[in-house]
Coordinates of C-alpha atoms and ligand atoms in Angstrom, one line a residue:
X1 CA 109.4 84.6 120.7
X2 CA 111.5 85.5 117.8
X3 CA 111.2 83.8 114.4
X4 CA 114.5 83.3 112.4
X5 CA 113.6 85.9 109.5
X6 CA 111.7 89.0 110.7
X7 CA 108.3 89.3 108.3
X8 CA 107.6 92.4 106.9
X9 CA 104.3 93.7 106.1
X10 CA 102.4 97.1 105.1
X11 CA 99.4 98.7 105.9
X12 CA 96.8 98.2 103.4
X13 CA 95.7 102.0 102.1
X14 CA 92.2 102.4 103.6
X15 CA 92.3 105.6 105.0
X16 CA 94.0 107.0 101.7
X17 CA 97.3 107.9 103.4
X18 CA 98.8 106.9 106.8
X19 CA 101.3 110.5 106.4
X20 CA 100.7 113.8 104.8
X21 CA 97.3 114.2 103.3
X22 CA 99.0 117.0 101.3
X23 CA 101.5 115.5 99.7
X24 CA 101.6 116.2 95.7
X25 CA 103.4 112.8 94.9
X26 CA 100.9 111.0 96.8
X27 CA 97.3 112.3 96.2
X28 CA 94.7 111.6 98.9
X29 CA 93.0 107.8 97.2
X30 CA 91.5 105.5 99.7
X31 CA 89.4 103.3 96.8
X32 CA 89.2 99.7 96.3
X33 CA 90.9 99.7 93.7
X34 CA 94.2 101.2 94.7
X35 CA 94.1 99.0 97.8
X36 CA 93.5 96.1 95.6
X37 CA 96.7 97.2 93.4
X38 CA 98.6 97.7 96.4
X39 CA 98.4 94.7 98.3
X40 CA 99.0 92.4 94.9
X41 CA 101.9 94.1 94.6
X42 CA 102.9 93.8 98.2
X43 CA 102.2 90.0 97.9
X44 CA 104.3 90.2 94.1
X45 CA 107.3 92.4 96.1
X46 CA 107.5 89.4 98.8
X47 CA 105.6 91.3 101.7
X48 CA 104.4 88.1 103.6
X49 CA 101.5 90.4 105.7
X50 CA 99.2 93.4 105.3
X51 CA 97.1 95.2 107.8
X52 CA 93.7 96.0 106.9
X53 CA 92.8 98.9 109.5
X54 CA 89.1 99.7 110.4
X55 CA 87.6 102.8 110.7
X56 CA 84.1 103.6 109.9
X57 CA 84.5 106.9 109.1
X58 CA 87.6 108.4 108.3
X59 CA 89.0 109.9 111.6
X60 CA 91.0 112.3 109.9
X61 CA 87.7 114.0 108.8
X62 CA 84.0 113.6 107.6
X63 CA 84.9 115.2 104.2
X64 CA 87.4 111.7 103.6
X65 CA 86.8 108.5 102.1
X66 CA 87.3 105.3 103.8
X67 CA 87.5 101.6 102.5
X68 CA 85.8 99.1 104.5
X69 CA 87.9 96.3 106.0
X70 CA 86.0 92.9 105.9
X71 CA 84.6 92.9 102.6
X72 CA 87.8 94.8 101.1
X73 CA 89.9 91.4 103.1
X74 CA 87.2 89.3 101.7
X75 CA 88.4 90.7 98.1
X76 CA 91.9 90.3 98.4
X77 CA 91.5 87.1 100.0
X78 CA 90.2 85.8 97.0
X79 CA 92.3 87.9 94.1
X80 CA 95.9 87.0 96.5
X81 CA 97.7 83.5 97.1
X82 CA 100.5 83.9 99.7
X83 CA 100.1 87.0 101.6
X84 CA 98.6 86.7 105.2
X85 CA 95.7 89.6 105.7
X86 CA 94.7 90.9 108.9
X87 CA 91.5 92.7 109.5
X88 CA 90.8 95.0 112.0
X89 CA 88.0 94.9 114.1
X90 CA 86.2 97.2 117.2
X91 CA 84.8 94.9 119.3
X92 CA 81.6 97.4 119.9
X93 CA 80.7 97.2 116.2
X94 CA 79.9 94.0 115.9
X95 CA 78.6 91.0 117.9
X96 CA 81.3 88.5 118.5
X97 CA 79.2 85.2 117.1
X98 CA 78.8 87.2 113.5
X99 CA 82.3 88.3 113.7
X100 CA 83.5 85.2 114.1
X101 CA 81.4 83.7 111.2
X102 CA 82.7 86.3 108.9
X103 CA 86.2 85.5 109.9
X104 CA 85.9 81.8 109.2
X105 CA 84.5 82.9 105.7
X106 CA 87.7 84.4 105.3
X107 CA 89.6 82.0 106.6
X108 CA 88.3 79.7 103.6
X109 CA 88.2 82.2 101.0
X110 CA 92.2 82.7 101.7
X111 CA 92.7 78.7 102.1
X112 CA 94.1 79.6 105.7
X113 CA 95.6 83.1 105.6
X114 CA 93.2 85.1 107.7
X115 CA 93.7 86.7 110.8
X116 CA 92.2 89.5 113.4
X117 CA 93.5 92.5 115.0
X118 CA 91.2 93.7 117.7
X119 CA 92.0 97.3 118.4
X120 CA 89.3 99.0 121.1
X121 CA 88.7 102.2 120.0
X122 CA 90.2 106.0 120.6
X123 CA 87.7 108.0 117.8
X124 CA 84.8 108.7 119.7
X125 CA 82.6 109.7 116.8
X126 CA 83.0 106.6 115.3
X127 CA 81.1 105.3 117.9
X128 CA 79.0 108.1 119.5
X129 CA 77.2 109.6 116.5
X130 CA 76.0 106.1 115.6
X131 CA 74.5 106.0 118.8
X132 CA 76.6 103.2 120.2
X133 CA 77.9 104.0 123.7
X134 CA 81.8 104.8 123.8
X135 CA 82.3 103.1 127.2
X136 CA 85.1 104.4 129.3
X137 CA 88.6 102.6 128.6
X138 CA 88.8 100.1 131.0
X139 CA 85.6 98.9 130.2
X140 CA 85.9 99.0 126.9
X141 CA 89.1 96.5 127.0
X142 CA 86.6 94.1 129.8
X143 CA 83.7 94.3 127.2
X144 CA 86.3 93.3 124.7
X145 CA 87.9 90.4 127.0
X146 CA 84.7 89.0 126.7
X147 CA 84.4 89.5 122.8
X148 CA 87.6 88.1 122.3
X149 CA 87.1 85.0 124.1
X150 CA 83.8 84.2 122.2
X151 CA 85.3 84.9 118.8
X152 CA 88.4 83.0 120.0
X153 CA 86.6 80.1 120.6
X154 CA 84.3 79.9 118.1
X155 CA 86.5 80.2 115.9
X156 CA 88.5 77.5 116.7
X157 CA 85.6 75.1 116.3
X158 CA 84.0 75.0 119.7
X159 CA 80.3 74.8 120.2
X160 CA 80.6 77.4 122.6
X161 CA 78.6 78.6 125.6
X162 CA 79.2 81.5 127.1
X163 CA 77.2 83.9 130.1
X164 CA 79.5 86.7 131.3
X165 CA 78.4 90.6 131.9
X166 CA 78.3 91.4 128.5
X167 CA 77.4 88.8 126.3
X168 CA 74.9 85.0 126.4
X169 CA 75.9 82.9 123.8
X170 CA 74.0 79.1 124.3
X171 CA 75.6 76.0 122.4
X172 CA 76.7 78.1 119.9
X173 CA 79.2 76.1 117.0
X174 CA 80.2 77.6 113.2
X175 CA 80.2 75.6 110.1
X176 CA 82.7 75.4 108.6
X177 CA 85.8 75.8 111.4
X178 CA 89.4 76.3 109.3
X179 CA 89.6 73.5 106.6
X180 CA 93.9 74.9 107.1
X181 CA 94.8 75.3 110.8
X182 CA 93.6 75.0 114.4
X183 CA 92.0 78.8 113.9
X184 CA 93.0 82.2 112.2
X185 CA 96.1 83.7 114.3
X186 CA 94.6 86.6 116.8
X187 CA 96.6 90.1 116.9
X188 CA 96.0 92.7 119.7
X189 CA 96.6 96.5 119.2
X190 CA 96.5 98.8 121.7
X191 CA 99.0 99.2 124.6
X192 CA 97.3 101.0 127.9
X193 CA 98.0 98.0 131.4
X194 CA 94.5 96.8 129.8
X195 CA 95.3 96.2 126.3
X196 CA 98.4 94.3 127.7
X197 CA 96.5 92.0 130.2
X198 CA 94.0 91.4 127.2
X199 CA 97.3 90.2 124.9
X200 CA 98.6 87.9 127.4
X201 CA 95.6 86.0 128.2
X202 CA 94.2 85.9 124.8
X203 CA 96.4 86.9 121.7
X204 CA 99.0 85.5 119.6
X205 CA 100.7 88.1 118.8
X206 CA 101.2 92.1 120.5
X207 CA 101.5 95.4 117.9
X208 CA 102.9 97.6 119.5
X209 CA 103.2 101.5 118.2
X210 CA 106.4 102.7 116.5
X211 CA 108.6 103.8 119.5
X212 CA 112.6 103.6 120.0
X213 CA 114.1 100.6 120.9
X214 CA 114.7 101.1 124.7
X215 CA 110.9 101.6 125.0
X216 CA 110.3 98.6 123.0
X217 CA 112.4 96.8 124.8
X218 CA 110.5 97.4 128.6
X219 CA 107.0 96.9 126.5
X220 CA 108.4 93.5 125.4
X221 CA 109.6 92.4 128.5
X222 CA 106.1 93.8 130.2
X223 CA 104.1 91.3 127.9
X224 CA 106.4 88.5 128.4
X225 CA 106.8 88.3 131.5
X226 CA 102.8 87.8 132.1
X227 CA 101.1 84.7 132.9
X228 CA 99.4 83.4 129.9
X229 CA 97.9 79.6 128.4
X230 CA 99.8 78.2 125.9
X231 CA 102.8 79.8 123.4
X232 CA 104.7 82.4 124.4
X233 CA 103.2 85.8 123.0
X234 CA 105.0 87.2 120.1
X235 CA 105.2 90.7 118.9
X236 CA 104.9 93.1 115.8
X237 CA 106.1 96.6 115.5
X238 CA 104.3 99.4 113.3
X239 CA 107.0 101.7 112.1
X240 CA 106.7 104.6 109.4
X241 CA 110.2 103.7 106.8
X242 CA 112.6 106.4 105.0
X243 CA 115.4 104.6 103.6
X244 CA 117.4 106.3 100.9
X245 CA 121.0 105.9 99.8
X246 CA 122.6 107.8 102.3
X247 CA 121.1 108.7 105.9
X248 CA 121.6 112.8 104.5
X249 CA 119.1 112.0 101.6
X250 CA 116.6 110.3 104.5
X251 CA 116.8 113.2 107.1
X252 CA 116.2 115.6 103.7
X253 CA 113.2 113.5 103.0
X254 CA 111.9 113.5 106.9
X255 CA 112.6 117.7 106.6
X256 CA 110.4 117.6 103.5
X257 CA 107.7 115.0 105.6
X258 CA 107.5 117.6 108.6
X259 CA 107.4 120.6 105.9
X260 CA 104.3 118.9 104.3
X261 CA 102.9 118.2 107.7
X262 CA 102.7 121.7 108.7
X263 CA 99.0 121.9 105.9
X264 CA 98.0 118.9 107.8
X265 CA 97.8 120.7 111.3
X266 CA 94.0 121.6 111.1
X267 CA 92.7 118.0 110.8
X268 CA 95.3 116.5 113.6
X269 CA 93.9 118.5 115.5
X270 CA 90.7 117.8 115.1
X271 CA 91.6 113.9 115.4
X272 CA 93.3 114.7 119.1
X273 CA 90.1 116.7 120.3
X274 CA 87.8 113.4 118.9
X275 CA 90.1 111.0 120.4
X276 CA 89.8 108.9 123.9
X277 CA 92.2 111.2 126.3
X278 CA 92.7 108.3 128.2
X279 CA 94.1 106.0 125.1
X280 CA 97.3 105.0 126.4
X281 CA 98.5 105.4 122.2
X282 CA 98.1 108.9 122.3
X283 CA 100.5 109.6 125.6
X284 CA 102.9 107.9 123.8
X285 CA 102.6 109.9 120.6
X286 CA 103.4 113.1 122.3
X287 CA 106.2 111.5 124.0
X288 CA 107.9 110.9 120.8
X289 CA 106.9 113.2 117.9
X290 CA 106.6 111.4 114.3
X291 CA 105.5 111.1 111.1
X292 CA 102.7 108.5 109.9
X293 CA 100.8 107.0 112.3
X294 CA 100.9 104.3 115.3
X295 CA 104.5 105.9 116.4
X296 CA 105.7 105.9 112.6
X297 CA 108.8 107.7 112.7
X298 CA 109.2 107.2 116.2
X299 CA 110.7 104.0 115.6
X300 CA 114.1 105.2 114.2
X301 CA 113.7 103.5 110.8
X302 CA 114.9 106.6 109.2
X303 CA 118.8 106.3 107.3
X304 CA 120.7 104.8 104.6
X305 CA 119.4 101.6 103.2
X306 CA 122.3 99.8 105.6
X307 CA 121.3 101.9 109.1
X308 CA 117.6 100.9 108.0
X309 CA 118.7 97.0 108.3
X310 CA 120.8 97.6 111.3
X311 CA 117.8 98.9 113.1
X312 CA 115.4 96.3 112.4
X313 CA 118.2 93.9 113.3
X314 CA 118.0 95.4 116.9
X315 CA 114.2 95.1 116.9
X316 CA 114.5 91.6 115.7
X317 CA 116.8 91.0 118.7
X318 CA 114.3 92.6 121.3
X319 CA 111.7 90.4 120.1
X320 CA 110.0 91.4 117.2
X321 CA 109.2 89.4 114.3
X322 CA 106.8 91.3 112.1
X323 CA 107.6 94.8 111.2
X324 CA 104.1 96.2 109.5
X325 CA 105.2 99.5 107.4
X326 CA 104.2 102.4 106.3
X327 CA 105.5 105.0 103.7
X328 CA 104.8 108.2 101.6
X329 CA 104.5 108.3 98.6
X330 CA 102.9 104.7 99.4
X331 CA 104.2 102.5 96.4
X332 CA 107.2 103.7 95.2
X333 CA 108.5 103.7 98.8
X334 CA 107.1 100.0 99.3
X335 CA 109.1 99.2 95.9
X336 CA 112.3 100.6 97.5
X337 CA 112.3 98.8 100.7
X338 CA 111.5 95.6 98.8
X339 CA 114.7 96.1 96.8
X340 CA 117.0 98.1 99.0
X341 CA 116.4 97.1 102.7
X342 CA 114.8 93.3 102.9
X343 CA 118.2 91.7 101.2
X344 CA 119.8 93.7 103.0
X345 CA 117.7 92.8 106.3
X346 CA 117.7 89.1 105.5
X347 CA 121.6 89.2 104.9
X348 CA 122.4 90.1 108.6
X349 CA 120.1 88.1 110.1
X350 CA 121.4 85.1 108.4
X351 CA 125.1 86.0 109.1
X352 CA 124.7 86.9 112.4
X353 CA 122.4 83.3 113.2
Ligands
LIG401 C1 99.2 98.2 115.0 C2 98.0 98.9 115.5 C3 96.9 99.0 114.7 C4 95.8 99.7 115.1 N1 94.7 99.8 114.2 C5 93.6 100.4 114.6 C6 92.4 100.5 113.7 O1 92.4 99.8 112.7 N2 91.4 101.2 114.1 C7 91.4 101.8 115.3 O2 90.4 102.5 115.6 N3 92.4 101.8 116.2 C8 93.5 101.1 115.8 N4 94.6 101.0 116.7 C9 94.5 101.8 117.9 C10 93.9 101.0 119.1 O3 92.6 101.0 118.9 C11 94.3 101.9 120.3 O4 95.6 101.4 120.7 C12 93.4 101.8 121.4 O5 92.2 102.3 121.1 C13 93.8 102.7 122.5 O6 94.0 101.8 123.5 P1 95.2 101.8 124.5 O7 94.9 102.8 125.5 O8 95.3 100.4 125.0 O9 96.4 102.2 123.6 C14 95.7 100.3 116.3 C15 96.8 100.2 117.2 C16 98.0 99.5 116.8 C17 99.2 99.4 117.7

């Protein structure tokens, strides 16, 4: 379903960088408190969304930092006052009936802004060197079927009970449910036949990975056209943003972006070799070369400030009504799409409604 005004978000710093770990403007700085600076002023810029990603360890290497998501969304749920936050959660780290308790203590710190992104895992160390099993994929997506359907319900108010393969939950009911709304909105992100099947019986909303427009497009159509309860499933796009004054000046500063990516070689690889070979994710991401992560460049938003807002236009056509961004360096880039491309963005939409 597509809402009047796309909604534009950005990925909350936790890893330290979602591009270049090498790049001198933008020194590797995954702290608290620069994700706490960032997402104020994401919420001060008019970004109506951040994702809060969640990774244990940092799967770019051991020798990284890495902020932790639900007490880092518990923070900025109770520094910010508009901006919706979305955790990140693996449904293998944590049993659904405390996951949902932590979520409803979110919901309340943020009066109602709180949502989850269940993503099922690719980085097998994550999992394996803790000792917890990394299930095959299609097991991992019915184990998290499960999960989902517990949180989801629970978190809605039920007193739930619940005997499946994986999980016995007996007249199980949170205090407090949302004081705000029915429950905290439920994203999905991940995009093997799986993932997809998991969306459409249980999510609000789909993220799909940075990709151009005619692949969106089929994705879009995929999820849509799947039986489901209730609304219509809506979708969000991660994309990786250069807008600059002219599309010459962008393509200069994706040169420079490959150039930097070169030093970074060593610990991609390293990230492929730990990953699931059967995440769907990564068979798109060497379908379409990019920079940044989940598809990043691969979604075209790459041009003049104008060719920037003509793209999203598309998207917003196919479907998609929240674009969740990433940049490099992180906060002056944010800045400049704030000023330069949302006006711009919200100017065609209008005209063209
Ligand atoms: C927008 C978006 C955000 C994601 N965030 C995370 C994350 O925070 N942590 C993580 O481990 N994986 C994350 N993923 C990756 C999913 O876990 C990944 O798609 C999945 O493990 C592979 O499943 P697939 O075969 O269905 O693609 C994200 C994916 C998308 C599209």
């Amino acid at each position: 379903m597509e809402e009047a005004q796309p909604r534009f978000g950005v990925w909350a710093l936790v890893c330290g960088t979602w591009a270049s770990l090498n790049d001198p403007r933008d020194p590797f700085d995954a702290t608290w408190d620069r994700n706490r600076t960032q997402i104020l002023e994401a919420e001060a810029l008019g970004y109506q969304t951040t994702l809060v990603a969640q990774h244990t360890i940092n799967p770019f290497g051991d020798q990284y930092e890495e902020l932790e998501t639900w007490t880092a969304c518990a923070a900025l749920a109770a520094l910010t006052t508009n901006i919706e936050i979305i955790a990140a959660i693996k449904p293998y780290l944590y049993h659904p009936v405390v996951l949902a308790k932590m979520a409803l203590g979110i919901e309340d710190i943020s009066h109602g802004r709180f949502a989850i992104n269940l993503v099922n895992a690719w980085y097998k160390p994550e999992l394996e060197r803790a000792g917890i099993v990394f299930a095959e994929h299609d097991e991992r997506y019915a184990y998290g079927t499960e999960w989902l359907e517990i949180v989801k319900r629970l978190v809605s108010g039920e007193t739930v009970s619940f005997q499946g393969r994986y999980f016995n939950v007996r007249d199980y009911g949170l205090k407090p449910a949302s004081r705000h709304r029915s429950r905290p909105p439920i994203y999905v992100g991940g995009e093997s036949d799986a993932a997809r099947e998991l969306v459409s019986k249980l999510a609000d909303t789909w993220f799909i990975n940075g990709q151009p427009p005619r692949e969106v497009e089929r994705l879009t159509r995929d999820v849509a056209a799947r039986a489901r309860p209730g609304e219509p499933v809506r979708f969000g796009l991660s994309a990786f943003v250069i807008a600059r004054d002219t599309d010459e000046e962008a393509q200069e500063e994706l040169a420079h972006a490959w150039r930097l990516a070169e030093k970074d070689k060593p610990q991609l690889e390293a990230v492929f070799r730990n990953a699931d070979p059967k995440a769907v994710m990564f068979q798109t991401f060497a379908k379409y070369p990019h920079i940044g992560t989940n598809g990043g460049t691969a979604a075209g938003l790459v041009g003049s400030y104008d060719a920037v807002a003509a793209r999203i236009q598309a998207f917003h056509r196919l479907g998609i009504g929240t674009f969740m961004l990433q940049f490099q360096p992180f906060e002056q880039e944010m800045r400049r799409f704030a000023h330069e491309v949302i006006p711009r963005v919200r100017r065609l939409v209008a005209h063209a409604a």
